[in-house]
């Protein structure tokens, strides 16, 4: 993603909102990072996956996948 272009689109009303959870660098994010001060932007620390609800949902997906596999009807299969 072109962070400067995204920040420009947000600041010039070309895009309404952005929520960023993954960055092109590891924190700490430098003060001059283009999205850090862009309007209508929510930056999170790449931990959105760690909520109790997300953990429960992922566990259910895993258990359902294992059961489907054991039943001979695998789901969410990645073909390489």
XYZ file of N, CA and C in Angstrom:
240
model
N 0.847 -1.161 0.000
C 0.000 0.000 0.000
C 0.898 1.230 0.000
N 0.490 2.211 -0.735
C 1.218 3.486 -0.787
C 0.660 4.385 0.314
N 1.347 4.424 1.446
C 0.860 5.166 2.606
C 0.693 6.651 2.338
N 1.600 7.228 1.575
C 1.501 8.652 1.258
C 0.260 8.920 0.406
N -0.013 8.054 -0.561
C -1.192 8.228 -1.418
C -2.475 8.040 -0.617
N -2.478 7.069 0.296
C -3.655 6.859 1.130
C -3.896 8.062 2.037
N -2.852 8.564 2.652
C -2.986 9.751 3.505
C -3.487 10.940 2.701
N -2.978 11.112 1.493
C -3.415 12.202 0.627
C -4.902 12.061 0.291
N -5.328 10.837 -0.043
C -6.743 10.607 -0.368
C -7.627 10.904 0.842
N -7.195 10.516 2.023
C -7.974 10.789 3.232
C -8.033 12.283 3.535
N -6.919 12.951 3.427
C -6.857 14.378 3.748
C -7.576 15.253 2.739
N -7.753 14.749 1.513
C -8.412 15.524 0.459
C -9.792 14.985 0.118
N -10.394 14.235 1.043
C -11.753 13.702 0.904
C -11.935 12.784 -0.300
N -10.857 12.172 -0.751
C -10.961 11.177 -1.820
C -11.344 9.816 -1.272
N -11.224 9.682 0.029
C -11.576 8.448 0.719
C -12.141 8.848 2.067
N -13.185 8.173 2.500
C -13.877 8.583 3.714
C -13.230 8.159 5.013
N -12.638 6.967 5.063
C -12.126 6.462 6.330
C -11.148 5.329 6.069
N -10.175 5.184 6.941
C -9.254 4.054 6.861
C -8.935 3.572 8.263
N -8.889 2.268 8.412
C -8.473 1.654 9.665
C -7.280 0.771 9.334
N -6.149 1.071 9.923
C -4.905 0.379 9.600
C -4.456 -0.415 10.826
N -4.181 -1.689 10.603
C -3.772 -2.579 11.673
C -2.383 -3.166 11.408
N -1.936 -3.126 10.159
C -0.643 -3.684 9.768
C 0.136 -2.592 9.051
N 1.397 -2.466 9.374
C 2.225 -1.386 8.839
C 3.388 -1.940 8.028
N 4.004 -1.082 7.260
C 5.136 -1.482 6.431
C 6.447 -1.468 7.215
N 6.333 -1.298 8.528
C 7.504 -1.303 9.414
C 7.044 -1.762 10.792
N 7.988 -2.148 11.594
C 7.666 -2.499 12.978
C 7.615 -1.220 13.818
N 6.744 -1.187 14.817
C 6.736 -0.031 15.719
C 8.075 0.095 16.426
N 8.404 1.267 16.859
C 7.542 2.455 16.908
C 7.437 3.139 15.545
N 6.265 3.683 15.299
C 5.992 4.411 14.058
C 6.611 5.804 14.193
N 7.385 6.237 13.192
C 8.001 7.564 13.286
C 6.961 8.690 13.239
N 7.277 9.782 13.839
C 6.369 10.938 13.926
C 5.944 11.448 12.551
N 6.767 11.280 11.530
C 6.426 11.789 10.197
C 5.739 10.732 9.316
N 5.309 9.632 9.880
C 4.599 8.587 9.133
C 3.346 9.197 8.517
N 3.120 9.041 7.205
C 2.024 9.747 6.519
C 0.634 9.517 7.108
N 0.363 8.327 7.606
C -0.982 8.046 8.109
C -1.186 8.460 9.562
N -0.122 8.750 10.261
C -0.212 9.061 11.680
C -1.086 10.284 11.956
N -1.077 11.243 11.043
C -1.849 12.470 11.242
C -2.911 12.682 10.165
N -3.163 11.660 9.359
C -4.204 11.782 8.324
C -5.576 11.818 8.992
N -6.484 12.600 8.419
C -7.812 12.691 9.024
C -8.621 11.427 8.705
N -9.601 11.161 9.557
C -10.492 10.006 9.406
C -9.725 8.690 9.330
N -8.710 8.580 10.175
C -7.878 7.380 10.178
C -7.794 6.818 11.587
N -7.973 5.523 11.691
C -7.820 4.825 12.958
C -6.639 3.872 12.806
N -5.640 4.053 13.641
C -4.468 3.181 13.628
C -4.509 2.324 14.892
N -4.410 1.022 14.724
C -4.407 0.113 15.864
C -3.074 -0.635 15.904
N -2.707 -1.175 17.048
C -1.385 -1.790 17.217
C -1.297 -3.245 16.774
N -1.976 -3.618 15.718
C -1.940 -4.983 15.186
C -2.292 -6.007 16.265
N -3.311 -5.667 17.028
C -3.779 -6.580 18.060
C -5.293 -6.765 18.000
N -5.893 -6.404 16.881
C -7.337 -6.546 16.763
C -7.760 -8.007 16.874
N -6.853 -8.910 16.581
C -7.154 -10.333 16.626
C -7.202 -10.892 18.047
N -6.831 -10.117 19.032
C -6.611 -10.679 20.366
C -7.786 -10.489 21.323
N -8.885 -9.948 20.857
C -10.033 -9.771 21.749
C -10.620 -11.143 22.108
N -11.362 -11.174 23.192
C -11.987 -12.436 23.621
C -12.903 -12.972 22.526
N -13.688 -12.091 21.911
C -14.604 -12.521 20.844
C -13.830 -13.107 19.665
N -12.746 -12.462 19.264
C -11.961 -12.957 18.139
C -11.331 -14.311 18.463
N -10.835 -14.476 19.684
C -10.246 -15.755 20.081
C -11.297 -16.867 20.038
N -12.496 -16.584 20.519
C -13.567 -17.584 20.498
C -13.969 -17.927 19.067
N -14.063 -16.922 18.209
C -14.439 -17.176 16.813
C -13.392 -18.022 16.099
N -12.110 -17.687 16.332
C -11.048 -18.462 15.686
C -11.036 -19.892 16.195
N -11.255 -20.083 17.488
C -11.296 -21.439 18.041
C -12.432 -22.237 17.413
N -13.601 -21.611 17.262
C -14.736 -22.306 16.636
C -14.413 -22.688 15.203
N -13.783 -21.789 14.458
C -13.415 -22.087 13.076
C -12.468 -23.283 13.037
N -11.469 -23.289 13.916
C -10.505 -24.393 13.953
C -11.206 -25.703 14.297
N -12.021 -25.695 15.341
C -12.715 -26.924 15.742
C -13.642 -27.420 14.641
N -14.359 -26.504 13.994
C -15.245 -26.892 12.891
C -14.448 -27.462 11.726
N -13.288 -26.884 11.437
C -12.446 -27.396 10.352
C -11.944 -28.806 10.660
N -11.505 -29.028 11.892
C -11.023 -30.357 12.285
C -12.155 -31.370 12.196
N -13.329 -31.019 12.702
C -14.461 -31.940 12.647
C -14.844 -32.248 11.204
N -14.865 -31.241 10.353
C -15.191 -31.462 8.942
C -14.170 -32.398 8.300
N -12.896 -32.217 8.621
C -11.851 -33.088 8.088
C -12.068 -34.527 8.567
N -12.337 -34.702 9.864
C -12.573 -36.033 10.410
C -13.817 -36.683 9.811
N -14.788 -35.862 9.412
C -16.011 -36.357 8.765
C -15.804 -36.646 7.280
N -14.591 -36.388 6.787
C -14.297 -36.622 5.367
C -14.809 -35.526 4.450
N -15.115 -34.379 5.003
C -15.645 -33.268 4.213
C -14.855 -31.996 4.553
N -13.547 -31.969 4.228
C -12.732 -30.810 4.612
C -13.257 -29.494 4.024
N -13.126 -28.444 4.811
C -13.531 -27.097 4.381
C -12.328 -26.157 4.554
N -12.431 -25.023 3.938
C -11.363 -24.014 4.022
C -10.014 -24.593 3.621
N -10.024 -25.367 2.539
C -8.809 -26.020 2.063
C -8.046 -25.072 1.149
N -6.768 -24.951 1.370
C -5.907 -24.136 0.500
C -5.213 -25.070 -0.471
N -5.419 -24.864 -1.745
C -4.745 -25.675 -2.759
C -3.493 -24.967 -3.202
N -2.375 -25.638 -3.030
C -1.081 -25.049 -3.356
C -0.591 -25.612 -4.666
